[in-house]
Coordinates of C-alpha atoms in Angstrom, one line a residue:
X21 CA 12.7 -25.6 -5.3
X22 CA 9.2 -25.1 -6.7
X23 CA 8.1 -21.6 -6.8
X24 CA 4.3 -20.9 -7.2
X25 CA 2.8 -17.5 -8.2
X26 CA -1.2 -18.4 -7.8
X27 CA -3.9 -15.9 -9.2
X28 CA -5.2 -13.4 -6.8
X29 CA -8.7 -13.7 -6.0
X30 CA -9.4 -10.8 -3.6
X31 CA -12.0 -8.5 -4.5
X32 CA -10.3 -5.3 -6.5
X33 CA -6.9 -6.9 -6.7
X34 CA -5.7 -6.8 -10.5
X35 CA -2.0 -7.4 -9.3
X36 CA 0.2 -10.3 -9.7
X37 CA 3.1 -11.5 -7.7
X38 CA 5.2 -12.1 -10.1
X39 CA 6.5 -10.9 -13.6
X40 CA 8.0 -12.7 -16.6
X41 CA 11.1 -10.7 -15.6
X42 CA 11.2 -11.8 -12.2
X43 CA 9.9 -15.2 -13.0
X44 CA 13.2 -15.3 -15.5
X45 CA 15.1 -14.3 -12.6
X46 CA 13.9 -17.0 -10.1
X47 CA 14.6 -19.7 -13.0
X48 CA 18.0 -18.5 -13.4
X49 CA 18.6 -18.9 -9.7
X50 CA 17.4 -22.9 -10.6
X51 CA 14.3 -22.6 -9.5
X52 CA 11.4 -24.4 -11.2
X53 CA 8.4 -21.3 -10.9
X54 CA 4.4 -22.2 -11.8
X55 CA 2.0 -19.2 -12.2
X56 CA -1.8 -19.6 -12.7
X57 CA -3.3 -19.4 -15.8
X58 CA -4.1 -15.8 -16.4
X59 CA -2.6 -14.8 -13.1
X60 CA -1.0 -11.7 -14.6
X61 CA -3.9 -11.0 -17.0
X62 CA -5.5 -8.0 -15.2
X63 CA -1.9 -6.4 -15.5
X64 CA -1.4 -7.3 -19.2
X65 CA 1.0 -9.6 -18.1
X66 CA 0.0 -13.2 -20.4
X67 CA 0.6 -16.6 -20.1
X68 CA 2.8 -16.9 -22.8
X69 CA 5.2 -14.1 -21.5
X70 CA 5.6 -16.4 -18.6
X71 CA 6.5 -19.5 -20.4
X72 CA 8.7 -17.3 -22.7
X73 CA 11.0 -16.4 -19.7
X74 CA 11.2 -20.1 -18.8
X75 CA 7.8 -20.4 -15.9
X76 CA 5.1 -23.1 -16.5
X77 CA 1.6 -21.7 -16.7
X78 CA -0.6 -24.5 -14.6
X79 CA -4.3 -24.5 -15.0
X80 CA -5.6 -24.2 -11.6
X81 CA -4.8 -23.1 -8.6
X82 CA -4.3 -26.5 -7.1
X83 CA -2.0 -27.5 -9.6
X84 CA 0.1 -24.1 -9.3
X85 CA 0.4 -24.8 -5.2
X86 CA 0.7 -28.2 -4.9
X87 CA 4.1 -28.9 -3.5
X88 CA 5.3 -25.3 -3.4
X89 CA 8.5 -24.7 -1.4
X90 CA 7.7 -21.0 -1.7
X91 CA 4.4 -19.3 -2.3
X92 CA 4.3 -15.8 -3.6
X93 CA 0.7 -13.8 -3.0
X94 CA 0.0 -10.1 -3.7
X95 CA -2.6 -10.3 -0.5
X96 CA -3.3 -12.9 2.1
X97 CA -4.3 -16.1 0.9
X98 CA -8.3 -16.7 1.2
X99 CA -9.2 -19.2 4.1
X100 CA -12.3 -21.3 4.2
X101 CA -13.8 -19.8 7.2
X102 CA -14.2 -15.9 3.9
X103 CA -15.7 -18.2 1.2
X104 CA -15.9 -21.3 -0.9
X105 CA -12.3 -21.0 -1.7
X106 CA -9.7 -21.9 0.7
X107 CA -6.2 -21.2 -0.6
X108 CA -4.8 -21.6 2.1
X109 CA -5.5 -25.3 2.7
X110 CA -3.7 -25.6 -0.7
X111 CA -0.4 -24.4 0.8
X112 CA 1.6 -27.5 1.7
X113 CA 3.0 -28.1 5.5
X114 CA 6.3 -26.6 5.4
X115 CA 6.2 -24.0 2.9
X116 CA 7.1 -20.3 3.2
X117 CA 4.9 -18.2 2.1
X118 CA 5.5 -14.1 1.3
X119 CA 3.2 -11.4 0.6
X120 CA 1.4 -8.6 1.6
X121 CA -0.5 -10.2 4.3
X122 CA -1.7 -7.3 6.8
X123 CA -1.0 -9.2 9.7
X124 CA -1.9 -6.4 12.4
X125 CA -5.4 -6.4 10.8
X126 CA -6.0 -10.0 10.3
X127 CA -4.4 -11.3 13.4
X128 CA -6.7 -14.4 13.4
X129 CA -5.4 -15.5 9.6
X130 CA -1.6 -15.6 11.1
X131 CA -2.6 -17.9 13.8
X132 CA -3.7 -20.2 11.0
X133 CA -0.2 -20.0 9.5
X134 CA 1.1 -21.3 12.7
X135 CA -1.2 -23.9 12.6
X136 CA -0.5 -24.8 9.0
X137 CA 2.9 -25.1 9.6
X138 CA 3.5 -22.7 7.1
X139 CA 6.3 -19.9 7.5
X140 CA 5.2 -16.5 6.7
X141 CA 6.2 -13.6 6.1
X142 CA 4.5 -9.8 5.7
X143 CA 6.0 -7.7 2.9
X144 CA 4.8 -4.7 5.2
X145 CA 6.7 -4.8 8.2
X146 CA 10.1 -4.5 5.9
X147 CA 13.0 -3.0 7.6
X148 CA 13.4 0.9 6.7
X149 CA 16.7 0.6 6.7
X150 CA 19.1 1.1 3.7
X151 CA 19.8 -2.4 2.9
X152 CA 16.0 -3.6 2.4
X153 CA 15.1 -0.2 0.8
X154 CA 14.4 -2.5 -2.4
X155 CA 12.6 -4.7 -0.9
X156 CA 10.0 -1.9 0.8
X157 CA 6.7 -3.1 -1.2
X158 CA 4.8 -0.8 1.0
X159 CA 6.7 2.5 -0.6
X160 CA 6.5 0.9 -4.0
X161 CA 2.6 0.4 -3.9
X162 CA 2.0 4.0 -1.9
X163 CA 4.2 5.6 -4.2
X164 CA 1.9 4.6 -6.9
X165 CA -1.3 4.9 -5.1
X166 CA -0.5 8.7 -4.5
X167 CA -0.1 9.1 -8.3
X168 CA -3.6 7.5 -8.7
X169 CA -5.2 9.3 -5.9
X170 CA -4.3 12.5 -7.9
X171 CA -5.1 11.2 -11.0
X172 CA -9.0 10.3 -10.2
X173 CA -9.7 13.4 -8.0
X174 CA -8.4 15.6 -11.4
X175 CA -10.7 13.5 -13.8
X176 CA -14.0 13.9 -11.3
X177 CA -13.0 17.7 -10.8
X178 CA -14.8 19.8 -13.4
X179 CA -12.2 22.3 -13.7
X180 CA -9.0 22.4 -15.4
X181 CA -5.9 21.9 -12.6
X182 CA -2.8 24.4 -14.2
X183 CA -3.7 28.2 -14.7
X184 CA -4.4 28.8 -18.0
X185 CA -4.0 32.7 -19.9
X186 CA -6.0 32.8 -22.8
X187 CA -8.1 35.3 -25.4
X188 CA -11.2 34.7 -23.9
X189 CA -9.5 34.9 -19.5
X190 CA -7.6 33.4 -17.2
X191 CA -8.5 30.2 -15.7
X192 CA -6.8 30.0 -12.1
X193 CA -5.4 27.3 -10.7
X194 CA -6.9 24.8 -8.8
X195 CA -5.9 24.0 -4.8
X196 CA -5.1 20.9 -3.6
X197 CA -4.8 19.9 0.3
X198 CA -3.0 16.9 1.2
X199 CA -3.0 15.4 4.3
X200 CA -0.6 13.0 5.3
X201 CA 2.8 13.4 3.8
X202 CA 4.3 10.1 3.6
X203 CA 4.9 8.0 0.7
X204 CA 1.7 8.5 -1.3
X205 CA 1.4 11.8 0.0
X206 CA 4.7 13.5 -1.0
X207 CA 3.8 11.2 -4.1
X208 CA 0.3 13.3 -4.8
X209 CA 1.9 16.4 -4.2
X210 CA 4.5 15.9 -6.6
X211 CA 1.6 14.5 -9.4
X212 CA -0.5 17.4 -8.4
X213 CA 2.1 20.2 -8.7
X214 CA 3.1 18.4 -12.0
X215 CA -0.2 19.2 -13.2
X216 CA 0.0 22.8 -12.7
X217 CA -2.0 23.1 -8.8
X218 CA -1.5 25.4 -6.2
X219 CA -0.7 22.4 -3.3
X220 CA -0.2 22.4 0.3
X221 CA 0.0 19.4 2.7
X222 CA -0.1 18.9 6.3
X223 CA 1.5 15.9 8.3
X224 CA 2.2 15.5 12.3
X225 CA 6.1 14.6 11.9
X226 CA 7.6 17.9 11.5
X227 CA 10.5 16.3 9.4
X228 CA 8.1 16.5 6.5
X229 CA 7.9 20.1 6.0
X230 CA 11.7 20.3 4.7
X231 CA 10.1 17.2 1.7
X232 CA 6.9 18.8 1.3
X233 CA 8.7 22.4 0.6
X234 CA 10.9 20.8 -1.2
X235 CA 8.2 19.7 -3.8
X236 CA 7.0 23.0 -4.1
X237 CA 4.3 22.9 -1.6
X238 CA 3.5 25.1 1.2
X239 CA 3.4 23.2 4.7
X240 CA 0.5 24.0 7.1
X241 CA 1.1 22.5 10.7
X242 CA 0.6 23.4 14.6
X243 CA 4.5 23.5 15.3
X244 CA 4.9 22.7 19.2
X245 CA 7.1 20.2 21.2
X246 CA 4.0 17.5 20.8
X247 CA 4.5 17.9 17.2
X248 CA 8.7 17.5 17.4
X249 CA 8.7 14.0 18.6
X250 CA 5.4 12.6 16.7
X251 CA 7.4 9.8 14.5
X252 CA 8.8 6.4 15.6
X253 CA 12.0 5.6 15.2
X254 CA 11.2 3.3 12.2
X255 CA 9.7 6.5 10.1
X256 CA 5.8 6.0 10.6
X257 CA 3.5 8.4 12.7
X258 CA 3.0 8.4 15.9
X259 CA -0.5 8.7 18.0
X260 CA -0.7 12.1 19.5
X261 CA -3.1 14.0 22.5
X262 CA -6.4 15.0 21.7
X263 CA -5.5 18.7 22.6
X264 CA -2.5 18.5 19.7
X265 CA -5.7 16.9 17.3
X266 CA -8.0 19.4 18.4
X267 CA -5.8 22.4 17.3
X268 CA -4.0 20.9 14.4
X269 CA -8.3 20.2 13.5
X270 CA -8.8 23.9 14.0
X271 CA -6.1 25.2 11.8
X272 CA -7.0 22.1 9.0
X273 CA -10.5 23.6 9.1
X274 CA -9.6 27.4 8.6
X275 CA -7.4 26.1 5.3
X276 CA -9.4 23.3 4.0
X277 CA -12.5 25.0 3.2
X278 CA -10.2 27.2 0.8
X279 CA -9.4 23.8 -1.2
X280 CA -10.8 22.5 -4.5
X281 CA -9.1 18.9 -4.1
X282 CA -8.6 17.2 -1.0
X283 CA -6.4 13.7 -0.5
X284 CA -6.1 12.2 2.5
X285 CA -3.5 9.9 3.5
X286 CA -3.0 9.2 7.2
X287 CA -3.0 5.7 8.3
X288 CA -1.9 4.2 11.4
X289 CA -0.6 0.8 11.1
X290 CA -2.6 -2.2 13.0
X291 CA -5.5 0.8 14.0
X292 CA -8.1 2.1 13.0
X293 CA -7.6 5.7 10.3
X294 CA -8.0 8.8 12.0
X295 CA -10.8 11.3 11.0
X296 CA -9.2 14.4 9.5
X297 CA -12.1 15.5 8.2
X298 CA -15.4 15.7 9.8
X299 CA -19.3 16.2 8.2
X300 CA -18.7 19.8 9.2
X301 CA -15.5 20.6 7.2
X302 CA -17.3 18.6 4.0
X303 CA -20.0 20.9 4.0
X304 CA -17.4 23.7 4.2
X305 CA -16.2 22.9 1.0
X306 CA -17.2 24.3 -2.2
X307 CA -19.8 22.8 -4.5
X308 CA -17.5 21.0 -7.2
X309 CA -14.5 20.2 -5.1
X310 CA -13.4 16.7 -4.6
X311 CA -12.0 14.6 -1.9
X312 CA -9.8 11.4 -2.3
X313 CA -9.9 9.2 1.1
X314 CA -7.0 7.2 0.7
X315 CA -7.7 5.7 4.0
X316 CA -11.2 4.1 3.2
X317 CA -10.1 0.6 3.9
X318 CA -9.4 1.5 7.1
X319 CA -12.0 3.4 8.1
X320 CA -11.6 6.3 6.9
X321 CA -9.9 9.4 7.1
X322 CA -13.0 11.5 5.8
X323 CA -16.2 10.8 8.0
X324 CA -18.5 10.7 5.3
X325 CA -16.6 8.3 2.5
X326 CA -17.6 5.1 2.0
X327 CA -15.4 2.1 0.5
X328 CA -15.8 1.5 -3.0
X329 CA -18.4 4.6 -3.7
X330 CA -18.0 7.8 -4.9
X331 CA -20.1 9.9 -2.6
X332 CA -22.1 13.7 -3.5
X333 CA -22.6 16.2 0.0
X334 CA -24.4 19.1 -1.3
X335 CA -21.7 19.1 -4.8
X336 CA -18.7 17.8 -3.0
X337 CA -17.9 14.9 -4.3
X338 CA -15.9 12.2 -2.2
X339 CA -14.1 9.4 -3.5
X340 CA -13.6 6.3 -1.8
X341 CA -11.7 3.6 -4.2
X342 CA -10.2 0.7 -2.7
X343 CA -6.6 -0.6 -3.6
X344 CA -5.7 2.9 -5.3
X345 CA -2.2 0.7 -6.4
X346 CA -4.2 -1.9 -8.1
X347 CA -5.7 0.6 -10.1
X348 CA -2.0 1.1 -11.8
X349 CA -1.5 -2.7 -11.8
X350 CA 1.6 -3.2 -14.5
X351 CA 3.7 -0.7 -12.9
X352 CA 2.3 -1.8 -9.3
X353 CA 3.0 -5.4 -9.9
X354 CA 6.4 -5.0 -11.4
X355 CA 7.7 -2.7 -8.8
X356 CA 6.2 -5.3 -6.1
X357 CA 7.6 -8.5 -8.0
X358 CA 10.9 -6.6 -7.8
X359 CA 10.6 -6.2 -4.2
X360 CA 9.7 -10.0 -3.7
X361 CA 12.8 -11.1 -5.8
X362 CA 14.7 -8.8 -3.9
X363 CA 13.9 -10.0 -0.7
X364 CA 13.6 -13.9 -1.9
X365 CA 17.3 -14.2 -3.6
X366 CA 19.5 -13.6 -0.4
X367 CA 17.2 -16.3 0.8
X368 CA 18.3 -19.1 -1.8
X369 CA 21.4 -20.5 -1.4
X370 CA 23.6 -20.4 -5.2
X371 CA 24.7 -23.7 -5.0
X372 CA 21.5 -26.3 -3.8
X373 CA 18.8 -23.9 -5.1
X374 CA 17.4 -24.5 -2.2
X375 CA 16.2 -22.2 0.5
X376 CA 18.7 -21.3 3.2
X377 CA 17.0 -19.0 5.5
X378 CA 19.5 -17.3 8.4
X379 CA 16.6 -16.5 10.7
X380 CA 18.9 -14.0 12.8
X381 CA 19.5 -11.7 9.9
X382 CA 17.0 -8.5 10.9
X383 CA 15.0 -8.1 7.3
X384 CA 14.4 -12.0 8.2
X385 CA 13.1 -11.5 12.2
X386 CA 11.4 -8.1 11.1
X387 CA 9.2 -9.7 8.8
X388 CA 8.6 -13.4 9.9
X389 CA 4.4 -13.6 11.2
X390 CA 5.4 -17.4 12.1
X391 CA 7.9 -20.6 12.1
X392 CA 7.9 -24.4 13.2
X393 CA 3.9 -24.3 13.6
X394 CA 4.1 -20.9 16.6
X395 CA 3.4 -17.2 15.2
X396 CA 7.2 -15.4 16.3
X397 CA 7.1 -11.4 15.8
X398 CA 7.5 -9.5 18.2
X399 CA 4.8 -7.6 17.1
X400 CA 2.0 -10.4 17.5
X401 CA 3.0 -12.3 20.9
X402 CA 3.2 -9.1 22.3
X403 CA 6.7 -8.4 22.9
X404 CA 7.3 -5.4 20.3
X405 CA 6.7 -1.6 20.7

């Protein structure tokens, strides 16, 4: 079984999909693994590291995929119809290929998986329940991104964060708002209150006030029966009326425009971000403070943020980086090799090396975009919630 780990070619992605350690661990499951030439360079990850733990390093991209049983991609291979490269006519007819593929936002690339023949399957749409908890790539990466988020609003804000007692005064501590406490939001709070902030965070699933408090943060939240039943049963938001948005807005408004650092977090998987925080409540905002749209790729959480910029509204500056995890490749890149090894080894069967997929186990059918040529999750023929 041929294992191929090709270079990622996406704009901002410095992440690879596989590690000498996890390439080490595919070859000891008798696997023959090829990576790209420098395909873990932007994570400091060399070539010779990878032949060290037993990978060949091929010298192009074709060479890496050509007759790949298994394909392992950070993000969705490129097609021809996005640039001169198509990577995906590389992948060979039968082939199963894994990654973080977005397939609620790039419908039209899953249909060309069906049509490739390939079997695919989105790192994203990972179970939450406890046995795939190692395989959840999308906690891994937000978990980092959080840190990140935290990390680039404290090195564009021009005051210390921690409250310092000195000869000369007392520098007070800065405040820090974050909105949407998931993964990479309990993740920022915990990296901002590390840092010595005053933090508070806001979320619409009322089961996060018991994590947020339990970080050390205050929680700020219109608590009704709306606001009770506002998470799906697999852990992610859910949409709510525009009279519950219009007075969790209000309240938002009244304790934002206290804040010296804002991150926003919310994200709605398959649609479009929700605004959280409108031209109004920027202009609210203290000249100096700082606002970190986690959400840019997706439009936006912040109305005024713009992907890959760093924007300035009469002092407030508003960041808009794209791929916040990428910007922490090593760690990001070994966590999310781990979670592909995880979720590849029950997949290979000990004896043939060879892939023996049981296509009724539910981390399988909860992840698989397509099989035999027709796209098959629930989720994309329109037969899932």
């Amino acid at each position: 079984m041929k294992v191929a780990v090709p270079k990622e070619r996406r704009e901002f992605e410095c992440r690879v999909a596989a590690t000498p350690d996890t390439a080490k661990k595919f070859v000891d499951l008798g696997a023959q693994v090829v990576v790209e030439r420098d395909a873990g360079l932007q994570a400091n990850y060399m070539d010779q590291l990878y032949r060290d733990a037993g990978a060949e390093v091929a010298g192009t991209e074709a060479e890496t995929l050509s007759g790949a049983d298994v394909v392992l991609k950070v993000q969705s291979p490129i097609t021809s119809s996005e640039g001169d490269t198509d990577e995906l006519g590389l992948i060979q007819k039968g082939a199963v290929l894994v990654g973080l593929l977005a397939p609620l936002d790039q419908r039209s690339i899953v249909d060309k998986y069906a049509e490739q023949g390939i079997s695919a399957f989105a790192m994203e749409l990972i179970p939450r329940i406890t046995r795939a908890q190692s395989m959840d790539a999308l906690s891994s990466q937000s978990n980092l991104a959080g840190y990140r988020a935290v990390l680039d609003a404290a090195s564009t804000f021009h005051r210390a964060l921690p409250m310092m007692m000195t000869a000369a005064g007392t520098v007070a501590s800065a405040r820090v708002f974050v909105l949407g406490a998931g993964v990479a939001g309990l993740q920022a709070i915990a990296t901002a209150r590390r840092l010595g902030a005053i933090v508070s965070a806001t979320d619409v699933r009322i089961a996060a006030k018991e994590q947020v408090e339990s970080l050390g943060a205050s929680f700020v939240m219109v608590e009704d029966e709306e606001s009770a039943s506002a998470e799906t049963a697999g852990g992610y938001a859910k949409e709510l009326s525009d009279e519950y948005k219009r007075k969790q807005a209000d309240l938002v408004r009244e304790h934002l425009r206290r804040q010296d650092i804002v991150i926003t977090t919310a994200l709605i998987p398959g649609r479009p971000a929700p605004t959280l925080i409108d031209d109004d409540m920027v202009h609210s905002l203290d000249p100096g403070s700082v606002i970190v749209d986690m959400a840019v790729e997706a439009g936006g959480n912040c109305s005024m943020s713009r992907p890959g910029e760093v924007v300035e509204v009469d002092g407030v500056k508003i960041i808009g980086f794209r791929n916040l995890a990428s910007r922490v490749a090593e760690d990001a890149s070994a966590l999310y090799a781990r979670n592909l090894f995880n979720f590849m080894s029950p997949l290979i069967d000990t004896e043939s090396h060879c892939l023996k997929i049981d296509w009724d186990d539910e981390i399988v059918a909860g992840t698989a975009l397509t099989r035999d040529g027709a796209v098959v999750h629930p989720l994309l023929t329109g037969q899932g919630a």
